[in-house]
Amino acid sequence: MASRAAMAINCPSLPSKSLLFNPSSPSLRPFFPLSLSSPPSASLTVSSSSSSSPFTENDSIERFQRDSWLYKGTHLADPSPVLENEVWGDDGRREIALQLPELRILLNLLREKRSSSGSQLGDVTLVGTGPGDPELLTLKAVRAIEAADLILYDRLVSHEVLRLVRPDARLLYVGKTSGYHSRTQEEIHQLLWNFAEAGANVVRLKGGDPLIFGRGGEEIDYLQQQGIRVKVVPGITSASGIAAELGIPLTHRGIANSIRFLTGHSRNGGTDPLFVAENAADPEATLVVYMGLSTLPSLAQRLISHGLQPQTPAAAVERGTTPQQRVVFAELHDLANEVQEARLISPALIIIGGVVALSPYWPKPFEDVHPKSLVRTSAECNLELNAC
């Protein structure tokens, strides 16, 4: 290992915990009835994660088991057939819910039930499920999940969280990942509106917190314009959950007096979206980058070129708070190389700042890190242009 402060931690297992749900409860069945009645131990070796993902990946068997009720009479190779003359609502708006036979049946059943009972519009609740550990769910989130008729869930909602869903509820995967969107954001808006308008109690499950890089604000805005009441149940955002897992205080007197949350993705894609790096190069702030693996080399270079010291402590965390968690600690100038060598994969979170050296897993003595000196002036940068 190089003499630089770099270390990868593989966390193969977390301590045994009493979960918020009964682990002996039956697993989700492929088909659901239509009734709508009411500090880890660490190894210093770098190793690739061989365990199955705790989240719903595009090709995971769990996803197809949960969604298989949608595909009765269709071929899985073409799971979203467009049905002629049935993709437009009565008001002339395209209804994405009419594109799949079972969604259409469920939607019509809900509408008939609402019409016969004279019930009101349904609600939509945006629920944050935290970074992955099911024990980080709030009680309010658990109650919302257990009360839902229909759940639209993202990729970063863990399998264990989805086991809280009651057997007669419906689950629909609407996750997105780089290069693959199971549903566009506009289609998700339509699905939420279609089923809330039909009287269903709809829950939109999102990893982390719905209003931190979760596009929850867009969904709230759209639904409110349609007259649908929206409630939000906050979740523990990845920055808080993962930093706590690693013993990193996001703020610390004399080291970091502010936090900045950054996204590693640009709105229109690309490899160099982090135009805020100039203002983010603050030695007294903690930077937390969501979804930033692909743009990490560019971000690190920009931060250093705008004055942050190359020796600034940093960490990259894959699948934080789950049994598959893996961590790379390194100085900022070397972090991208160490991440590549460790082969970290998404989802990953990046934490940059002097507070990272307060973690018990940081491989250098804290006395060797001087947060107050972790920034250079513009004049120093000009003198060290090659280093920047």
C-alpha positions as a LaTeX table, in Angstrom:
\begin{tabular}{lrrr}
\hline
Residue & $x$ (\AA) & $y$ (\AA) & $z$ (\AA) \\
\hline
Met1 & 0.00 & 0.00 & 0.00 \\
Ala2 & 1.24 & 3.47 & $-0.82$ \\
Ser3 & 2.40 & 5.70 & 1.97 \\
Arg4 & $-0.46$ & 8.07 & 1.27 \\
Ala5 & $-3.45$ & 7.87 & 3.60 \\
Ala6 & $-5.51$ & 5.33 & 1.75 \\
Met7 & $-7.42$ & 2.36 & 3.07 \\
Ala8 & $-10.31$ & 0.24 & 1.91 \\
Ile9 & $-12.58$ & $-1.36$ & 4.45 \\
Asn10 & $-14.76$ & $-4.34$ & 3.68 \\
Cys11 & $-17.65$ & $-4.79$ & 6.11 \\
Pro12 & $-18.92$ & $-8.33$ & 5.45 \\
Ser13 & $-21.45$ & $-8.25$ & 8.26 \\
Leu14 & $-23.04$ & $-5.89$ & 10.69 \\
Pro15 & $-23.87$ & $-6.71$ & 14.31 \\
Ser16 & $-27.09$ & $-8.66$ & 14.81 \\
Lys17 & $-30.04$ & $-6.31$ & 15.20 \\
Ser18 & $-33.69$ & $-6.63$ & 16.17 \\
Leu19 & $-35.55$ & $-5.47$ & 13.06 \\
Leu20 & $-38.61$ & $-3.27$ & 12.91 \\
Phe21 & $-40.50$ & $-6.09$ & 11.21 \\
Asn22 & $-40.88$ & $-9.78$ & 11.95 \\
Pro23 & $-38.11$ & $-11.58$ & 10.04 \\
Ser24 & $-40.13$ & $-14.79$ & 10.10 \\
Ser25 & $-43.02$ & $-13.22$ & 8.16 \\
Pro26 & $-43.74$ & $-14.86$ & 4.76 \\
Ser27 & $-41.88$ & $-13.51$ & 1.78 \\
Leu28 & $-43.71$ & $-11.50$ & $-0.86$ \\
Arg29 & $-45.75$ & $-13.70$ & $-3.13$ \\
Pro30 & $-45.58$ & $-13.41$ & $-6.92$ \\
Phe31 & $-49.30$ & $-12.65$ & $-7.18$ \\
Phe32 & $-51.44$ & $-10.65$ & $-4.77$ \\
Pro33 & $-55.22$ & $-10.74$ & $-4.32$ \\
Leu34 & $-57.19$ & $-7.83$ & $-5.76$ \\
Ser35 & $-58.93$ & $-7.09$ & $-2.47$ \\
Leu36 & $-58.41$ & $-3.49$ & $-1.43$ \\
Ser37 & $-60.16$ & $-3.57$ & 1.91 \\
Ser38 & $-58.79$ & $-1.77$ & 4.43 \\
Pro39 & $-19.47$ & 0.57 & 14.52 \\
Pro40 & $-18.71$ & $-2.36$ & 12.17 \\
Ser41 & $-15.63$ & $-4.58$ & 12.39 \\
Ala42 & $-13.23$ & $-3.81$ & 9.54 \\
Ser43 & $-10.77$ & $-5.73$ & 7.45 \\
Leu44 & $-7.89$ & $-3.86$ & 5.86 \\
Thr45 & $-8.10$ & $-5.92$ & 2.69 \\
Val46 & $-9.66$ & $-4.54$ & $-0.47$ \\
Ser47 & $-12.15$ & $-6.97$ & $-1.92$ \\
Ser48 & $-15.00$ & $-6.82$ & $-4.36$ \\
Ser49 & $-18.46$ & $-7.29$ & $-2.92$ \\
Ser50 & $-19.65$ & $-10.79$ & $-3.78$ \\
Ser51 & $-22.91$ & $-10.61$ & $-1.86$ \\
Ser52 & $-26.19$ & $-10.01$ & $-3.65$ \\
Ser53 & $-27.38$ & $-6.44$ & $-3.64$ \\
Pro54 & $-29.57$ & $-5.31$ & $-0.74$ \\
Phe55 & $-31.40$ & $-3.10$ & $-3.25$ \\
Thr56 & $-33.66$ & $-3.76$ & $-6.22$ \\
Glu57 & $-31.41$ & $-4.03$ & $-9.26$ \\
Asn58 & $-32.78$ & $-3.94$ & $-12.80$ \\
Asp59 & $-32.48$ & $-7.70$ & $-13.29$ \\
Ser60 & $-33.12$ & $-8.89$ & $-9.73$ \\
Ile61 & $-35.46$ & $-11.84$ & $-9.31$ \\
Glu62 & $-37.13$ & $-10.06$ & $-6.39$ \\
Arg63 & $-38.21$ & $-7.22$ & $-8.66$ \\
Phe64 & $-39.91$ & $-9.56$ & $-11.14$ \\
Gln65 & $-41.55$ & $-11.52$ & $-8.36$ \\
Arg66 & $-43.04$ & $-8.34$ & $-6.91$ \\
Asp67 & $-44.16$ & $-7.00$ & $-10.28$ \\
Ser68 & $-45.23$ & $-10.29$ & $-11.89$ \\
Trp69 & $-48.91$ & $-9.54$ & $-11.26$ \\
Leu70 & $-48.57$ & $-6.82$ & $-13.90$ \\
Tyr71 & $-47.68$ & $-9.16$ & $-16.71$ \\
Lys72 & $-50.56$ & $-11.61$ & $-16.84$ \\
Gly73 & $-51.16$ & $-12.31$ & $-20.51$ \\
Thr74 & $-48.05$ & $-10.44$ & $-21.65$ \\
His75 & $-44.49$ & $-11.46$ & $-22.39$ \\
Leu76 & $-41.76$ & $-10.39$ & $-19.98$ \\
Ala77 & $-39.58$ & $-9.60$ & $-22.98$ \\
Asp78 & $-42.04$ & $-6.82$ & $-23.77$ \\
Pro79 & $-43.41$ & $-5.81$ & $-20.34$ \\
Ser80 & $-44.96$ & $-2.49$ & $-21.42$ \\
Pro81 & $-47.17$ & $-3.07$ & $-24.48$ \\
Val82 & $-49.16$ & $-0.08$ & $-25.67$ \\
Leu83 & $-52.84$ & $-0.96$ & $-25.93$ \\
Glu84 & $-54.63$ & 0.59 & $-28.90$ \\
Asn85 & $-57.42$ & 3.06 & $-28.10$ \\
Glu86 & $-56.77$ & 2.77 & $-24.36$ \\
Val87 & $-53.84$ & 5.04 & $-23.61$ \\
Trp88 & $-55.79$ & 8.27 & $-23.25$ \\
Gly89 & $-57.93$ & 9.32 & $-20.35$ \\
Asp90 & $-61.42$ & 10.79 & $-20.57$ \\
Asp91 & $-59.99$ & 14.29 & $-20.27$ \\
Gly92 & $-57.65$ & 13.76 & $-23.20$ \\
Arg93 & $-54.54$ & 13.16 & $-21.11$ \\
Arg94 & $-52.38$ & 10.10 & $-21.65$ \\
Glu95 & $-52.80$ & 7.61 & $-18.82$ \\
Ile96 & $-49.72$ & 5.49 & $-18.32$ \\
Ala97 & $-51.71$ & 3.18 & $-16.05$ \\
Leu98 & $-53.69$ & 1.95 & $-19.08$ \\
Gln99 & $-50.59$ & 0.55 & $-20.78$ \\
Leu100 & $-50.54$ & $-2.69$ & $-18.80$ \\
Pro101 & $-53.57$ & $-4.97$ & $-18.55$ \\
Glu102 & $-53.40$ & $-5.58$ & $-14.81$ \\
Leu103 & $-52.84$ & $-1.91$ & $-14.05$ \\
Arg104 & $-55.92$ & $-1.10$ & $-16.11$ \\
Ile105 & $-57.96$ & $-3.73$ & $-14.22$ \\
Leu106 & $-56.78$ & $-2.41$ & $-10.87$ \\
Leu107 & $-57.43$ & 1.20 & $-11.85$ \\
Asn108 & $-60.95$ & 0.40 & $-13.05$ \\
Leu109 & $-61.66$ & $-1.59$ & $-9.88$ \\
Leu110 & $-60.57$ & 1.37 & $-7.75$ \\
Arg111 & $-62.70$ & 3.78 & $-9.74$ \\
Glu112 & $-65.76$ & 1.56 & $-9.44$ \\
Lys113 & $-65.22$ & 1.21 & $-5.71$ \\
Arg114 & $-64.85$ & 4.96 & $-5.30$ \\
Ser115 & $-67.95$ & 5.65 & $-7.43$ \\
Ser116 & $-70.14$ & 3.19 & $-5.52$ \\
Ser117 & $-68.99$ & 4.36 & $-2.10$ \\
Gly118 & $-68.83$ & 8.07 & $-2.86$ \\
Ser119 & $-65.33$ & 8.20 & $-1.39$ \\
Gln120 & $-62.95$ & 11.08 & $-1.93$ \\
Leu121 & $-59.70$ & 11.35 & $-3.82$ \\
Gly122 & $-56.88$ & 9.25 & $-2.47$ \\
Asp123 & $-53.68$ & 10.58 & $-0.96$ \\
Val124 & $-50.07$ & 10.28 & $-2.03$ \\
Thr125 & $-47.39$ & 9.96 & 0.63 \\
Leu126 & $-43.73$ & 10.38 & $-0.24$ \\
Val127 & $-41.78$ & 8.18 & 2.16 \\
Gly128 & $-38.01$ & 8.20 & 2.69 \\
Thr129 & $-36.56$ & 4.81 & 3.58 \\
Gly130 & $-33.07$ & 5.94 & 4.57 \\
Pro131 & $-29.73$ & 4.72 & 3.17 \\
Gly132 & $-30.46$ & 0.98 & 3.36 \\
Asp133 & $-30.52$ & $-0.29$ & 6.94 \\
Pro134 & $-34.21$ & $-1.05$ & 7.68 \\
Glu135 & $-33.71$ & $-0.13$ & 11.33 \\
Leu136 & $-33.24$ & 3.50 & 10.24 \\
Leu137 & $-36.89$ & 3.74 & 9.14 \\
Thr138 & $-39.06$ & 6.07 & 11.18 \\
Leu139 & $-42.20$ & 4.74 & 12.84 \\
Lys140 & $-44.22$ & 7.08 & 10.65 \\
Ala141 & $-42.66$ & 5.54 & 7.55 \\
Val142 & $-43.52$ & 2.02 & 8.74 \\
Arg143 & $-47.16$ & 2.99 & 9.35 \\
Ala144 & $-47.43$ & 4.62 & 5.91 \\
Ile145 & $-46.00$ & 1.54 & 4.19 \\
Glu146 & $-48.33$ & $-0.80$ & 6.07 \\
Ala147 & $-51.38$ & 1.30 & 5.15 \\
Ala148 & $-50.67$ & 1.61 & 1.42 \\
Asp149 & $-52.85$ & 0.15 & $-1.34$ \\
Leu150 & $-50.30$ & 0.79 & $-4.06$ \\
Ile151 & $-46.55$ & 1.36 & $-3.65$ \\
Leu152 & $-44.28$ & 2.82 & $-6.29$ \\
Tyr153 & $-40.72$ & 2.10 & $-5.22$ \\
Asp154 & $-37.25$ & 3.12 & $-6.35$ \\
Arg155 & $-34.10$ & 1.09 & $-6.88$ \\
Leu156 & $-32.53$ & 2.15 & $-3.57$ \\
Val157 & $-35.34$ & 0.82 & $-1.41$ \\
Ser158 & $-34.00$ & $-2.33$ & 0.22 \\
His159 & $-35.64$ & $-5.74$ & $-0.01$ \\
Glu160 & $-36.00$ & $-5.83$ & 3.77 \\
Val161 & $-37.97$ & $-2.58$ & 3.79 \\
Leu162 & $-40.32$ & $-3.94$ & 1.11 \\
Arg163 & $-41.15$ & $-6.92$ & 3.32 \\
Leu164 & $-43.17$ & $-4.49$ & 5.43 \\
Val165 & $-45.75$ & $-4.19$ & 2.65 \\
Arg166 & $-48.98$ & $-5.98$ & 3.49 \\
Pro167 & $-49.86$ & $-9.00$ & 1.29 \\
Asp168 & $-52.89$ & $-7.45$ & $-0.44$ \\
Ala169 & $-51.07$ & $-4.30$ & $-1.53$ \\
Arg170 & $-49.58$ & $-3.82$ & $-4.99$ \\
Leu171 & $-45.96$ & $-3.00$ & $-5.70$ \\
Leu172 & $-44.70$ & $-1.32$ & $-8.85$ \\
Tyr173 & $-41.01$ & $-0.77$ & $-9.59$ \\
Val174 & $-40.23$ & 2.67 & $-11.03$ \\
Gly175 & $-36.50$ & 2.74 & $-10.31$ \\
Lys176 & $-33.85$ & 4.57 & $-12.29$ \\
Thr177 & $-30.16$ & 3.93 & $-12.70$ \\
Ser178 & $-27.53$ & 5.24 & $-15.06$ \\
Gly179 & $-28.51$ & 4.25 & $-18.60$ \\
Tyr180 & $-31.82$ & 2.67 & $-17.57$ \\
His181 & $-35.10$ & 4.24 & $-16.47$ \\
Ser182 & $-37.91$ & 1.75 & $-15.90$ \\
Arg183 & $-40.30$ & 4.71 & $-16.02$ \\
Thr184 & $-39.72$ & 8.30 & $-16.96$ \\
Gln185 & $-40.39$ & 10.95 & $-14.33$ \\
Glu186 & $-43.43$ & 12.08 & $-16.32$ \\
Glu187 & $-44.81$ & 8.52 & $-16.30$ \\
Ile188 & $-44.29$ & 8.31 & $-12.54$ \\
His189 & $-46.26$ & 11.55 & $-12.16$ \\
Gln190 & $-49.08$ & 10.04 & $-14.21$ \\
Leu191 & $-49.15$ & 6.82 & $-12.22$ \\
Leu192 & $-49.32$ & 8.66 & $-8.90$ \\
Trp193 & $-52.10$ & 10.88 & $-10.18$ \\
Asn194 & $-54.10$ & 8.08 & $-11.86$ \\
Phe195 & $-54.34$ & 5.96 & $-8.74$ \\
Ala196 & $-54.80$ & 8.78 & $-6.24$ \\
Glu197 & $-57.59$ & 10.17 & $-8.44$ \\
Ala198 & $-59.18$ & 6.71 & $-8.35$ \\
Gly199 & $-59.20$ & 6.76 & $-4.55$ \\
Ala200 & $-56.16$ & 4.62 & $-3.69$ \\
Asn201 & $-53.85$ & 5.26 & $-0.78$ \\
Val202 & $-50.60$ & 5.60 & $-2.74$ \\
Val203 & $-47.11$ & 5.53 & $-1.24$ \\
Arg204 & $-44.05$ & 6.63 & $-3.18$ \\
Leu205 & $-41.00$ & 4.96 & $-1.61$ \\
Lys206 & $-37.62$ & 6.61 & $-2.10$ \\
Gly207 & $-34.20$ & 5.77 & $-0.75$ \\
Gly208 & $-32.76$ & 8.31 & 1.67 \\
Asp209 & $-34.93$ & 11.40 & 2.02 \\
Pro210 & $-37.57$ & 12.22 & $-0.65$ \\
Leu211 & $-36.61$ & 15.89 & $-0.79$ \\
Ile212 & $-32.81$ & 15.52 & $-1.06$ \\
Phe213 & $-31.86$ & 14.66 & $-4.65$ \\
Gly214 & $-35.01$ & 12.54 & $-4.83$ \\
Arg215 & $-37.13$ & 14.69 & $-7.19$ \\
Gly216 & $-39.81$ & 14.70 & $-4.52$ \\
Gly217 & $-40.41$ & 18.41 & $-5.05$ \\
Glu218 & $-41.37$ & 17.78 & $-8.68$ \\
Glu219 & $-43.86$ & 15.09 & $-7.69$ \\
Ile220 & $-45.39$ & 17.32 & $-5.01$ \\
Asp221 & $-45.76$ & 20.19 & $-7.47$ \\
Tyr222 & $-47.39$ & 18.03 & $-10.15$ \\
Leu223 & $-49.84$ & 16.31 & $-7.80$ \\
Gln224 & $-50.89$ & 19.51 & $-6.06$ \\
Gln225 & $-51.68$ & 21.01 & $-9.44$ \\
Gln226 & $-54.04$ & 18.05 & $-10.00$ \\
Gly227 & $-55.74$ & 18.66 & $-6.66$ \\
Ile228 & $-54.16$ & 15.63 & $-4.95$ \\
Arg229 & $-53.15$ & 15.97 & $-1.32$ \\
Val230 & $-49.51$ & 15.04 & $-0.75$ \\
Lys231 & $-47.84$ & 14.16 & 2.53 \\
Val232 & $-44.11$ & 13.71 & 3.11 \\
Val233 & $-42.45$ & 11.36 & 5.58 \\
Pro234 & $-38.78$ & 12.35 & 5.77 \\
Gly235 & $-36.06$ & 9.73 & 5.74 \\
Ile236 & $-32.53$ & 9.69 & 7.10 \\
Thr237 & $-30.50$ & 10.98 & 4.19 \\
Ser238 & $-27.42$ & 8.99 & 3.18 \\
Ala239 & $-25.07$ & 11.70 & 4.39 \\
Ser240 & $-26.31$ & 11.41 & 7.98 \\
Gly241 & $-26.78$ & 7.65 & 8.07 \\
Ile242 & $-23.47$ & 6.73 & 6.48 \\
Ala243 & $-21.41$ & 9.34 & 8.34 \\
Ala244 & $-22.83$ & 8.06 & 11.62 \\
Glu245 & $-21.98$ & 4.48 & 10.64 \\
Leu246 & $-18.36$ & 5.49 & 10.10 \\
Gly247 & $-18.06$ & 7.75 & 13.13 \\
Ile248 & $-17.63$ & 10.88 & 10.99 \\
Pro249 & $-19.19$ & 14.02 & 12.52 \\
Leu250 & $-20.44$ & 16.08 & 9.58 \\
Thr251 & $-19.81$ & 19.21 & 11.64 \\
His252 & $-17.20$ & 19.63 & 14.36 \\
Arg253 & $-16.15$ & 22.71 & 16.28 \\
Gly254 & $-12.92$ & 24.10 & 14.91 \\
Ile255 & $-12.96$ & 21.82 & 11.86 \\
Ala256 & $-16.24$ & 22.09 & 9.93 \\
Asn257 & $-18.94$ & 24.66 & 10.59 \\
Ser258 & $-21.11$ & 23.88 & 7.55 \\
Ile259 & $-22.11$ & 21.06 & 5.20 \\
Arg260 & $-22.71$ & 21.12 & 1.47 \\
Phe261 & $-24.68$ & 18.41 & $-0.30$ \\
Leu262 & $-23.69$ & 18.06 & $-3.96$ \\
Thr263 & $-24.97$ & 15.82 & $-6.74$ \\
Gly264 & $-22.50$ & 14.05 & $-8.97$ \\
His265 & $-24.98$ & 14.07 & $-11.86$ \\
Ser266 & $-25.82$ & 16.93 & $-14.14$ \\
Arg267 & $-29.38$ & 17.51 & $-15.25$ \\
Asn268 & $-28.51$ & 16.69 & $-18.84$ \\
Gly269 & $-25.90$ & 14.03 & $-18.16$ \\
Gly270 & $-22.24$ & 14.35 & $-19.07$ \\
Thr271 & $-19.04$ & 13.74 & $-17.19$ \\
Asp272 & $-18.22$ & 17.19 & $-15.82$ \\
Pro273 & $-21.35$ & 18.67 & $-14.18$ \\
Leu274 & $-19.86$ & 19.94 & $-10.93$ \\
Phe275 & $-19.61$ & 23.61 & $-11.74$ \\
Val276 & $-20.05$ & 24.52 & $-8.07$ \\
Ala277 & $-16.57$ & 23.23 & $-7.18$ \\
Glu278 & $-15.14$ & 26.75 & $-7.16$ \\
Asn279 & $-17.38$ & 27.81 & $-4.28$ \\
Ala280 & $-17.25$ & 24.40 & $-2.59$ \\
Ala281 & $-13.49$ & 24.48 & $-1.94$ \\
Asp282 & $-13.93$ & 25.56 & 1.68 \\
Pro283 & $-11.61$ & 24.01 & 4.30 \\
Glu284 & $-14.15$ & 24.67 & 7.06 \\
Ala285 & $-16.99$ & 22.85 & 5.29 \\
Thr286 & $-17.82$ & 19.18 & 4.81 \\
Leu287 & $-18.69$ & 18.21 & 1.24 \\
Val288 & $-21.00$ & 15.26 & 0.66 \\
Val289 & $-21.41$ & 14.09 & $-2.93$ \\
Tyr290 & $-24.34$ & 11.89 & $-3.89$ \\
Met291 & $-24.12$ & 9.66 & $-6.99$ \\
Gly292 & $-20.62$ & 10.91 & $-7.68$ \\
Leu293 & $-18.51$ & 7.89 & $-8.63$ \\
Ser294 & $-18.39$ & 8.63 & $-12.36$ \\
Thr295 & $-17.53$ & 12.30 & $-11.88$ \\
Leu296 & $-15.15$ & 11.87 & $-8.92$ \\
Pro297 & $-11.92$ & 12.36 & $-10.93$ \\
Ser298 & $-13.23$ & 15.62 & $-12.36$ \\
Leu299 & $-14.59$ & 16.82 & $-9.01$ \\
Ala300 & $-11.35$ & 16.13 & $-7.12$ \\
Gln301 & $-9.32$ & 17.93 & $-9.76$ \\
Arg302 & $-11.65$ & 20.93 & $-9.72$ \\
Leu303 & $-11.66$ & 21.19 & $-5.93$ \\
Ile304 & $-7.87$ & 21.09 & $-5.83$ \\
Ser305 & $-7.54$ & 23.60 & $-8.66$ \\
His306 & $-9.82$ & 25.98 & $-6.76$ \\
Gly307 & $-7.72$ & 25.80 & $-3.61$ \\
Leu308 & $-8.53$ & 22.73 & $-1.53$ \\
Gln309 & $-5.41$ & 20.96 & $-0.35$ \\
Pro310 & $-4.64$ & 17.65 & $-2.11$ \\
Gln311 & $-4.14$ & 16.10 & 1.36 \\
Thr312 & $-7.74$ & 16.79 & 2.43 \\
Pro313 & $-9.18$ & 13.62 & 4.04 \\
Ala314 & $-11.92$ & 11.92 & 2.05 \\
Ala315 & $-13.98$ & 8.74 & 1.96 \\
Ala316 & $-16.07$ & 6.90 & $-0.62$ \\
Val317 & $-18.73$ & 4.50 & 0.68 \\
Glu318 & $-20.49$ & 1.81 & $-1.33$ \\
Arg319 & $-23.91$ & 0.59 & $-0.13$ \\
Gly320 & $-23.55$ & 2.37 & 3.17 \\
Thr321 & $-25.28$ & 1.00 & 6.33 \\
Thr322 & $-26.01$ & $-2.36$ & 4.64 \\
Pro323 & $-24.20$ & $-5.68$ & 5.22 \\
Gln324 & $-22.51$ & $-5.11$ & 1.82 \\
Gln325 & $-20.99$ & $-1.77$ & 2.88 \\
Arg326 & $-17.45$ & $-1.10$ & 1.64 \\
Val327 & $-15.37$ & 2.02 & 2.31 \\
Val328 & $-12.29$ & 3.60 & 0.81 \\
Phe329 & $-10.42$ & 6.23 & 2.84 \\
Ala330 & $-7.84$ & 8.36 & 1.01 \\
Glu331 & $-6.52$ & 11.86 & 0.63 \\
Leu332 & $-8.45$ & 13.85 & $-1.95$ \\
His333 & $-5.76$ & 13.75 & $-4.64$ \\
Asp334 & $-5.66$ & 9.94 & $-4.49$ \\
Leu335 & $-9.29$ & 9.09 & $-3.79$ \\
Ala336 & $-10.35$ & 8.47 & $-7.41$ \\
Asn337 & $-7.43$ & 6.07 & $-7.97$ \\
Glu338 & $-8.15$ & 4.16 & $-4.77$ \\
Val339 & $-11.86$ & 3.93 & $-5.61$ \\
Gln340 & $-11.02$ & 2.53 & $-9.02$ \\
Glu341 & $-8.58$ & 0.02 & $-7.54$ \\
Ala342 & $-11.17$ & $-1.13$ & $-4.98$ \\
Arg343 & $-13.82$ & $-1.33$ & $-7.75$ \\
Leu344 & $-16.50$ & 0.40 & $-5.76$ \\
Ile345 & $-19.88$ & 0.42 & $-7.45$ \\
Ser346 & $-23.06$ & 2.46 & $-7.21$ \\
Pro347 & $-24.78$ & 3.44 & $-4.99$ \\
Ala348 & $-21.89$ & 5.26 & $-3.38$ \\
Leu349 & $-21.48$ & 8.39 & $-1.28$ \\
Ile350 & $-18.38$ & 10.59 & $-1.10$ \\
Ile351 & $-17.44$ & 12.64 & 1.99 \\
Ile352 & $-14.66$ & 15.23 & 1.75 \\
Gly353 & $-13.26$ & 17.37 & 4.57 \\
Gly354 & $-11.20$ & 17.47 & 7.72 \\
Val355 & $-13.93$ & 15.70 & 9.70 \\
Val356 & $-13.22$ & 12.47 & 7.81 \\
Ala357 & $-9.97$ & 12.19 & 9.78 \\
Leu358 & $-12.03$ & 11.97 & 12.99 \\
Ser359 & $-13.35$ & 8.55 & 11.94 \\
Pro360 & $-11.82$ & 5.70 & 13.96 \\
Tyr361 & $-11.08$ & 4.05 & 10.61 \\
Trp362 & $-8.99$ & 6.89 & 9.19 \\
Pro363 & $-5.56$ & 5.31 & 8.67 \\
Lys364 & $-3.41$ & 8.22 & 9.86 \\
Pro365 & $-3.23$ & 9.78 & 13.34 \\
Phe366 & $-5.56$ & 12.77 & 13.57 \\
Glu367 & $-2.68$ & 14.91 & 14.81 \\
Asp368 & $-1.13$ & 14.58 & 11.34 \\
Val369 & $-4.14$ & 16.34 & 9.77 \\
His370 & $-4.40$ & 20.11 & 10.09 \\
Pro371 & $-7.87$ & 21.16 & 8.85 \\
Lys372 & $-7.07$ & 24.86 & 9.09 \\
Ser373 & $-4.31$ & 24.40 & 6.51 \\
Leu374 & $-6.32$ & 22.35 & 4.04 \\
Val375 & $-6.81$ & 25.21 & 1.60 \\
Arg376 & $-4.41$ & 27.20 & $-0.51$ \\
Thr377 & $-4.69$ & 30.76 & $-1.68$ \\
Ser378 & $-5.06$ & 31.64 & $-5.35$ \\
Ala379 & $-1.48$ & 32.87 & $-5.36$ \\
Glu380 & $-0.27$ & 29.54 & $-4.03$ \\
Cys381 & $-2.30$ & 27.73 & $-6.65$ \\
Asn382 & $-0.75$ & 29.83 & $-9.39$ \\
Leu383 & 2.71 & 29.05 & $-8.08$ \\
Glu384 & 1.85 & 25.36 & $-7.98$ \\
Leu385 & $-0.13$ & 25.23 & $-11.21$ \\
Asn386 & 1.21 & 21.83 & $-12.17$ \\
Ala387 & 0.19 & 20.38 & $-8.81$ \\
Cys388 & $-3.27$ & 21.88 & $-9.11$ \\
\hline
\end{tabular}
